[in-house]
């Protein structure tokens, strides 16, 4: 089983829709989590950190469920510019314990 | 802030040739990482340095790969000899300290023919 699992998608959603991605992690010792965004043929960029209490940044909300070992990313009022791959990252202490998921591809359609 | 700078952006080389990828981390960041990304395997950590010292190179595929960080502002990843299966995008990233997110360079797209 992979340490961080994501549905690779693609998720095709109409503009204005709300979309949610889940990411499961297998290491119960994971301490912190992040979502990165990667545009086609570009580098990953940090989107937001995920806190136990949840984290909201504009149209984006990240949640952590430690009991079920998953994190989620909710995007409200999707824009065409949200089209990208979203990478889930878990960190279980020490730089060598940073694990990236394969990414979930989102395509927002006009 | 110039960000993490990688060169070259693209590299096409013949099998058996030596390839050197270069990276300049963000000033003040004390950790540097080399990642490889492919469609099949996603992002894989190859090696990371902390304060210019290699800490974990367990992700380096084999002896054909080597990495150095002679000072805080420069690192290289070398593949010798290169093989077609090394074709991938190689990213360098730096971080201020553990627990903070990484800043990635724009990557080097390597094609070995």
PDB file of C-alpha atoms in Angstrom:
ATOM      1  CA  UNK A   1       0.000   0.000   0.000  1.00  0.00           C
ATOM      2  CA  UNK A   2       1.296   3.445  -0.881  1.00  0.00           C
ATOM      3  CA  UNK A   3       1.993   5.760   2.025  1.00  0.00           C
ATOM      4  CA  UNK A   4      -0.102   8.531   0.482  1.00  0.00           C
ATOM      5  CA  UNK A   5      -2.917   7.643  -1.895  1.00  0.00           C
ATOM      6  CA  UNK A   6      -4.896   9.909  -4.147  1.00  0.00           C
ATOM      7  CA  UNK A   7      -7.420   9.333  -6.896  1.00  0.00           C
ATOM      8  CA  UNK A   8      -5.521  10.504 -10.002  1.00  0.00           C
ATOM      9  CA  UNK A   9      -8.764  11.613 -11.692  1.00  0.00           C
ATOM     10  CA  UNK A  10      -9.280  13.484 -13.876  1.00  0.00           C
ATOM     11  CA  UNK A  11     -12.118  15.311 -12.198  1.00  0.00           C
ATOM     12  CA  UNK A  12     -14.022  17.284 -14.831  1.00  0.00           C
ATOM     13  CA  UNK A  13     -16.287  19.885 -13.244  1.00  0.00           C
ATOM     14  CA  UNK A  14     -18.221  22.864 -14.642  1.00  0.00           C
ATOM     15  CA  UNK A  15     -17.232  26.382 -13.745  1.00  0.00           C
ATOM     16  CA  UNK A  16     -18.827  27.469 -10.482  1.00  0.00           C
ATOM     17  CA  UNK A  17     -19.107  23.951  -9.086  1.00  0.00           C
ATOM     18  CA  UNK A  18     -17.806  22.782  -5.745  1.00  0.00           C
ATOM     19  CA  UNK A  19     -15.308  19.940  -5.874  1.00  0.00           C
ATOM     20  CA  UNK A  20     -13.611  17.943  -3.137  1.00  0.00           C
ATOM     21  CA  UNK A  21     -10.581  15.671  -3.166  1.00  0.00           C
ATOM     22  CA  UNK A  22      -9.579  13.206  -0.525  1.00  0.00           C
ATOM     23  CA  UNK A  23      -6.145  11.854   0.233  1.00  0.00           C
ATOM     24  CA  UNK A  24      -5.456   8.940   2.571  1.00  0.00           C
ATOM     25  CA  UNK A  25      -2.232   8.327   4.437  1.00  0.00           C
ATOM     26  CA  UNK A  26      -1.053   5.110   6.023  1.00  0.00           C
ATOM     27  CA  UNK A  27       1.496   6.344   8.557  1.00  0.00           C
ATOM     28  CA  UNK A  28      -0.331   7.178  11.762  1.00  0.00           C
ATOM     29  CA  UNK A  29       2.814   9.028  12.918  1.00  0.00           C
ATOM     30  CA  UNK A  30       2.368  11.646  10.206  1.00  0.00           C
ATOM     31  CA  UNK A  31       2.503  15.029  11.869  1.00  0.00           C
ATOM     32  CA  UNK A  32       1.740  17.622   9.257  1.00  0.00           C
ATOM     33  CA  UNK A  33       0.145  17.809   5.872  1.00  0.00           C
ATOM     34  CA  UNK A  34       0.138  20.071   2.854  1.00  0.00           C
ATOM     35  CA  UNK A  35      -1.592  20.551  -0.461  1.00  0.00           C
ATOM     36  CA  UNK A  36       0.482  21.572  -3.459  1.00  0.00           C
ATOM     37  CA  UNK A  37      -0.764  22.674  -6.835  1.00  0.00           C
ATOM     38  CA  UNK A  38       1.060  21.749 -10.031  1.00  0.00           C
ATOM     39  CA  UNK A  39       0.170  23.279 -13.384  1.00  0.00           C
ATOM     40  CA  UNK A  40       0.935  21.376 -16.562  1.00  0.00           C
ATOM     41  CA  UNK A  41       4.682  21.303 -17.238  1.00  0.00           C
ATOM     42  CA  UNK A  42       5.366  23.486 -14.208  1.00  0.00           C
ATOM     43  CA  UNK A  43       6.788  22.933 -10.747  1.00  0.00           C
ATOM     44  CA  UNK A  44       4.652  22.122  -7.693  1.00  0.00           C
ATOM     45  CA  UNK A  45       3.728  25.151  -5.603  1.00  0.00           C
ATOM     46  CA  UNK A  46       2.593  25.147  -2.011  1.00  0.00           C
ATOM     47  CA  UNK A  47      -1.153  25.813  -1.883  1.00  0.00           C
ATOM     48  CA  UNK A  48      -1.874  25.488   1.809  1.00  0.00           C
ATOM     49  CA  UNK A  49      -0.985  23.694   5.000  1.00  0.00           C
ATOM     50  CA  UNK A  50      -3.525  21.436   6.659  1.00  0.00           C
ATOM     51  CA  UNK A  51      -4.126  21.882  10.362  1.00  0.00           C
ATOM     52  CA  UNK A  52      -6.051  19.681  12.750  1.00  0.00           C
ATOM     53  CA  UNK A  53      -8.561  22.473  13.193  1.00  0.00           C
ATOM     54  CA  UNK A  54      -8.993  22.877   9.463  1.00  0.00           C
ATOM     55  CA  UNK A  55      -7.714  25.660   7.280  1.00  0.00           C
ATOM     56  CA  UNK A  56      -9.554  28.026   4.961  1.00  0.00           C
ATOM     57  CA  UNK A  57      -8.088  30.356   2.380  1.00  0.00           C
ATOM     58  CA  UNK A  58     -10.685  32.074   0.243  1.00  0.00           C
ATOM     59  CA  UNK A  59     -12.457  29.455  -1.864  1.00  0.00           C
ATOM     60  CA  UNK A  60     -10.177  26.685  -0.579  1.00  0.00           C
ATOM     61  CA  UNK A  61     -10.742  24.656   2.575  1.00  0.00           C
ATOM     62  CA  UNK A  62      -8.461  21.896   3.847  1.00  0.00           C
ATOM     63  CA  UNK A  63      -9.476  19.435   6.524  1.00  0.00           C
ATOM     64  CA  UNK A  64      -7.671  16.713   8.443  1.00  0.00           C
ATOM     65  CA  UNK A  65      -9.350  13.613   9.843  1.00  0.00           C
ATOM     66  CA  UNK A  66      -6.799  11.799  12.009  1.00  0.00           C
ATOM     67  CA  UNK A  67      -9.194   9.046  13.075  1.00  0.00           C
ATOM     68  CA  UNK A  68      -9.749   7.956   9.485  1.00  0.00           C
ATOM     69  CA  UNK A  69      -6.309   9.091   8.314  1.00  0.00           C
ATOM     70  CA  UNK A  70      -7.323  11.286   5.454  1.00  0.00           C
ATOM     71  CA  UNK A  71      -7.097  14.900   4.429  1.00  0.00           C
ATOM     72  CA  UNK A  72      -9.398  16.719   2.091  1.00  0.00           C
ATOM     73  CA  UNK A  73      -9.361  19.774  -0.123  1.00  0.00           C
ATOM     74  CA  UNK A  74     -12.588  21.568  -0.986  1.00  0.00           C
ATOM     75  CA  UNK A  75     -12.741  24.130  -3.765  1.00  0.00           C
ATOM     76  CA  UNK A  76     -15.845  26.283  -3.965  1.00  0.00           C
ATOM     77  CA  UNK A  77     -17.006  28.258  -6.998  1.00  0.00           C
ATOM     78  CA  UNK A  78     -14.455  26.606  -9.293  1.00  0.00           C
ATOM     79  CA  UNK A  79     -12.657  28.841 -11.769  1.00  0.00           C
ATOM     80  CA  UNK A  80     -11.071  27.856 -15.060  1.00  0.00           C
ATOM     81  CA  UNK A  81      -7.754  28.853 -13.512  1.00  0.00           C
ATOM     82  CA  UNK A  82      -8.163  26.152 -10.854  1.00  0.00           C
ATOM     83  CA  UNK A  83      -7.431  23.523 -13.512  1.00  0.00           C
ATOM     84  CA  UNK A  84      -4.264  21.796 -12.314  1.00  0.00           C
ATOM     85  CA  UNK A  85      -3.009  18.727 -10.486  1.00  0.00           C
ATOM     86  CA  UNK A  86      -3.328  18.836  -6.709  1.00  0.00           C
ATOM     87  CA  UNK A  87      -0.674  16.955  -4.726  1.00  0.00           C
ATOM     88  CA  UNK A  88      -1.232  15.753  -1.191  1.00  0.00           C
ATOM     89  CA  UNK A  89       1.821  15.652   1.088  1.00  0.00           C
ATOM     90  CA  UNK A  90       2.338  14.029   4.468  1.00  0.00           C
ATOM     91  CA  UNK A  91       5.211  14.699   6.816  1.00  0.00           C
ATOM     92  CA  UNK A  92       6.041  12.253   9.589  1.00  0.00           C
ATOM     93  CA  UNK A  93       9.126  13.869  11.025  1.00  0.00           C
ATOM     94  CA  UNK A  94      12.460  14.468   9.389  1.00  0.00           C
ATOM     95  CA  UNK A  95      12.902  15.533   5.818  1.00  0.00           C
ATOM     96  CA  UNK A  96      13.152  11.963   4.586  1.00  0.00           C
ATOM     97  CA  UNK A  97       9.632  11.328   5.784  1.00  0.00           C
ATOM     98  CA  UNK A  98       7.964  13.778   3.433  1.00  0.00           C
ATOM     99  CA  UNK A  99       5.802  11.818   1.019  1.00  0.00           C
ATOM    100  CA  UNK A 100       3.998  13.190  -2.025  1.00  0.00           C
ATOM    101  CA  UNK A 101       0.886  11.626  -3.449  1.00  0.00           C
ATOM    102  CA  UNK A 102       0.613  10.979  -7.182  1.00  0.00           C
ATOM    103  CA  UNK A 103      -1.724  13.962  -7.536  1.00  0.00           C
ATOM    104  CA  UNK A 104      -5.352  14.482  -8.540  1.00  0.00           C
ATOM    105  CA  UNK A 105      -5.988  16.193 -11.840  1.00  0.00           C
ATOM    106  CA  UNK A 106      -8.771  18.776 -11.938  1.00  0.00           C
ATOM    107  CA  UNK A 107     -10.189  20.169 -15.161  1.00  0.00           C
ATOM    108  CA  UNK A 108     -12.697  23.002 -14.814  1.00  0.00           C
ATOM    109  CA  UNK A 109     -14.877  23.246 -17.899  1.00  0.00           C
ATOM    110  CA  UNK A 110     -16.538  26.460 -19.174  1.00  0.00           C
TER     111      UNK A 110
ATOM    112  CA  UNK B   1      13.575  36.767  -4.062  1.00  0.00           C
ATOM    113  CA  UNK B   2      14.715  34.936  -7.200  1.00  0.00           C
ATOM    114  CA  UNK B   3      13.375  31.582  -6.067  1.00  0.00           C
ATOM    115  CA  UNK B   4      15.092  28.254  -6.674  1.00  0.00           C
ATOM    116  CA  UNK B   5      17.008  28.396  -9.933  1.00  0.00           C
ATOM    117  CA  UNK B   6      17.676  25.291 -11.996  1.00  0.00           C
ATOM    118  CA  UNK B   7      19.579  24.806 -15.194  1.00  0.00           C
ATOM    119  CA  UNK B   8      19.283  23.706 -17.871  1.00  0.00           C
ATOM    120  CA  UNK B   9      15.496  23.806 -18.431  1.00  0.00           C
ATOM    121  CA  UNK B  10      15.708  21.078 -21.042  1.00  0.00           C
ATOM    122  CA  UNK B  11      18.372  18.515 -21.793  1.00  0.00           C
ATOM    123  CA  UNK B  12      18.409  15.996 -24.588  1.00  0.00           C
ATOM    124  CA  UNK B  13      21.334  13.627 -24.572  1.00  0.00           C
ATOM    125  CA  UNK B  14      22.382  10.314 -25.996  1.00  0.00           C
ATOM    126  CA  UNK B  15      22.536   7.172 -23.935  1.00  0.00           C
ATOM    127  CA  UNK B  16      25.904   6.800 -22.255  1.00  0.00           C
ATOM    128  CA  UNK B  17      26.609  10.502 -22.004  1.00  0.00           C
ATOM    129  CA  UNK B  18      27.189  12.348 -18.743  1.00  0.00           C
ATOM    130  CA  UNK B  19      24.468  14.740 -17.622  1.00  0.00           C
ATOM    131  CA  UNK B  20      24.884  17.456 -14.992  1.00  0.00           C
ATOM    132  CA  UNK B  21      21.921  19.302 -13.535  1.00  0.00           C
ATOM    133  CA  UNK B  22      22.418  22.454 -11.491  1.00  0.00           C
ATOM    134  CA  UNK B  23      20.514  24.146  -8.716  1.00  0.00           C
ATOM    135  CA  UNK B  24      20.764  27.362  -6.736  1.00  0.00           C
ATOM    136  CA  UNK B  25      18.539  27.306  -3.633  1.00  0.00           C
ATOM    137  CA  UNK B  26      16.877  30.293  -2.025  1.00  0.00           C
ATOM    138  CA  UNK B  27      19.319  32.246   0.079  1.00  0.00           C
ATOM    139  CA  UNK B  28      18.866  31.419   3.754  1.00  0.00           C
ATOM    140  CA  UNK B  29      17.249  28.048   3.140  1.00  0.00           C
ATOM    141  CA  UNK B  30      19.348  25.405   4.850  1.00  0.00           C
ATOM    142  CA  UNK B  31      17.893  22.297   3.207  1.00  0.00           C
ATOM    143  CA  UNK B  32      18.015  21.283  -0.434  1.00  0.00           C
ATOM    144  CA  UNK B  33      16.264  18.406  -2.140  1.00  0.00           C
ATOM    145  CA  UNK B  34      16.523  16.669  -5.485  1.00  0.00           C
ATOM    146  CA  UNK B  35      13.326  15.040  -6.760  1.00  0.00           C
ATOM    147  CA  UNK B  36      12.509  13.108  -9.904  1.00  0.00           C
ATOM    148  CA  UNK B  37       8.979  13.129 -11.376  1.00  0.00           C
ATOM    149  CA  UNK B  38       7.520  10.661 -13.844  1.00  0.00           C
ATOM    150  CA  UNK B  39       3.935   9.930 -14.815  1.00  0.00           C
ATOM    151  CA  UNK B  40       4.115   6.428 -13.395  1.00  0.00           C
ATOM    152  CA  UNK B  41       5.862   7.075 -10.091  1.00  0.00           C
ATOM    153  CA  UNK B  42       5.084  10.705  -9.336  1.00  0.00           C
ATOM    154  CA  UNK B  43       7.567  12.697  -7.267  1.00  0.00           C
ATOM    155  CA  UNK B  44      10.403  10.658  -5.788  1.00  0.00           C
ATOM    156  CA  UNK B  45      12.976  12.050  -3.386  1.00  0.00           C
ATOM    157  CA  UNK B  46      16.480  11.239  -4.607  1.00  0.00           C
ATOM    158  CA  UNK B  47      18.637  12.956  -2.004  1.00  0.00           C
ATOM    159  CA  UNK B  48      18.542  15.830   0.417  1.00  0.00           C
ATOM    160  CA  UNK B  49      21.150  18.044   2.016  1.00  0.00           C
ATOM    161  CA  UNK B  50      21.002  19.906   5.295  1.00  0.00           C
ATOM    162  CA  UNK B  51      23.557  22.682   5.765  1.00  0.00           C
ATOM    163  CA  UNK B  52      25.386  21.381   2.670  1.00  0.00           C
ATOM    164  CA  UNK B  53      25.767  17.877   4.110  1.00  0.00           C
ATOM    165  CA  UNK B  54      24.064  14.920   2.382  1.00  0.00           C
ATOM    166  CA  UNK B  55      21.666  13.457   4.938  1.00  0.00           C
ATOM    167  CA  UNK B  56      19.776  10.781   3.052  1.00  0.00           C
ATOM    168  CA  UNK B  57      20.633   9.448  -0.394  1.00  0.00           C
ATOM    169  CA  UNK B  58      18.604   6.268  -0.145  1.00  0.00           C
ATOM    170  CA  UNK B  59      16.438   7.430  -3.006  1.00  0.00           C
ATOM    171  CA  UNK B  60      19.296   7.624  -5.477  1.00  0.00           C
ATOM    172  CA  UNK B  61      18.528   4.883  -8.000  1.00  0.00           C
ATOM    173  CA  UNK B  62      22.020   3.487  -8.404  1.00  0.00           C
ATOM    174  CA  UNK B  63      25.682   4.344  -8.568  1.00  0.00           C
ATOM    175  CA  UNK B  64      25.235   6.164 -11.842  1.00  0.00           C
ATOM    176  CA  UNK B  65      23.672   9.011  -9.866  1.00  0.00           C
ATOM    177  CA  UNK B  66      25.683  11.348  -7.659  1.00  0.00           C
ATOM    178  CA  UNK B  67      24.972  14.694  -6.033  1.00  0.00           C
ATOM    179  CA  UNK B  68      27.128  17.360  -4.466  1.00  0.00           C
ATOM    180  CA  UNK B  69      26.597  20.576  -2.590  1.00  0.00           C
ATOM    181  CA  UNK B  70      29.959  22.349  -2.343  1.00  0.00           C
ATOM    182  CA  UNK B  71      28.451  25.448  -0.716  1.00  0.00           C
ATOM    183  CA  UNK B  72      25.163  26.855   0.506  1.00  0.00           C
ATOM    184  CA  UNK B  73      24.253  28.360  -2.851  1.00  0.00           C
ATOM    185  CA  UNK B  74      24.944  25.569  -5.309  1.00  0.00           C
ATOM    186  CA  UNK B  75      24.220  21.898  -5.889  1.00  0.00           C
ATOM    187  CA  UNK B  76      24.649  19.481  -8.767  1.00  0.00           C
ATOM    188  CA  UNK B  77      23.066  16.173  -9.695  1.00  0.00           C
ATOM    189  CA  UNK B  78      25.115  14.087 -12.083  1.00  0.00           C
ATOM    190  CA  UNK B  79      24.142  11.021 -14.069  1.00  0.00           C
ATOM    191  CA  UNK B  80      26.965   9.048 -15.627  1.00  0.00           C
ATOM    192  CA  UNK B  81      26.357   7.163 -17.845  1.00  0.00           C
ATOM    193  CA  UNK B  82      22.810   8.199 -18.668  1.00  0.00           C
ATOM    194  CA  UNK B  83      20.182   5.687 -19.810  1.00  0.00           C
ATOM    195  CA  UNK B  84      16.785   6.135 -21.524  1.00  0.00           C
ATOM    196  CA  UNK B  85      14.978   5.146 -18.303  1.00  0.00           C
ATOM    197  CA  UNK B  86      16.468   8.220 -16.638  1.00  0.00           C
ATOM    198  CA  UNK B  87      14.199  10.393 -18.779  1.00  0.00           C
ATOM    199  CA  UNK B  88      12.073  12.435 -16.372  1.00  0.00           C
ATOM    200  CA  UNK B  89      11.669  15.905 -14.908  1.00  0.00           C
ATOM    201  CA  UNK B  90      14.210  16.581 -12.176  1.00  0.00           C
ATOM    202  CA  UNK B  91      13.233  19.157  -9.572  1.00  0.00           C
ATOM    203  CA  UNK B  92      15.369  20.854  -7.015  1.00  0.00           C
ATOM    204  CA  UNK B  93      13.629  22.286  -3.945  1.00  0.00           C
ATOM    205  CA  UNK B  94      14.750  24.156  -0.868  1.00  0.00           C
ATOM    206  CA  UNK B  95      13.247  24.702   2.542  1.00  0.00           C
ATOM    207  CA  UNK B  96      13.882  27.062   5.398  1.00  0.00           C
ATOM    208  CA  UNK B  97      13.479  24.414   8.051  1.00  0.00           C
ATOM    209  CA  UNK B  98      11.720  21.178   8.811  1.00  0.00           C
ATOM    210  CA  UNK B  99       7.972  21.388   8.850  1.00  0.00           C
ATOM    211  CA  UNK B 100       7.807  24.247   6.362  1.00  0.00           C
ATOM    212  CA  UNK B 101       6.718  23.791   2.787  1.00  0.00           C
ATOM    213  CA  UNK B 102       9.204  23.469  -0.017  1.00  0.00           C
ATOM    214  CA  UNK B 103       9.915  25.904  -2.820  1.00  0.00           C
ATOM    215  CA  UNK B 104      10.581  24.078  -6.058  1.00  0.00           C
ATOM    216  CA  UNK B 105      12.658  25.183  -8.998  1.00  0.00           C
ATOM    217  CA  UNK B 106      11.172  25.094 -12.468  1.00  0.00           C
ATOM    218  CA  UNK B 107      12.765  21.717 -13.136  1.00  0.00           C
ATOM    219  CA  UNK B 108      14.989  20.173 -15.781  1.00  0.00           C
ATOM    220  CA  UNK B 109      13.231  18.036 -18.380  1.00  0.00           C
ATOM    221  CA  UNK B 110      15.725  15.323 -19.266  1.00  0.00           C
ATOM    222  CA  UNK B 111      15.360  13.137 -22.331  1.00  0.00           C
ATOM    223  CA  UNK B 112      17.881  10.371 -22.924  1.00  0.00           C
ATOM    224  CA  UNK B 113      17.698   8.875 -26.408  1.00  0.00           C
TER     225      UNK B 113
END
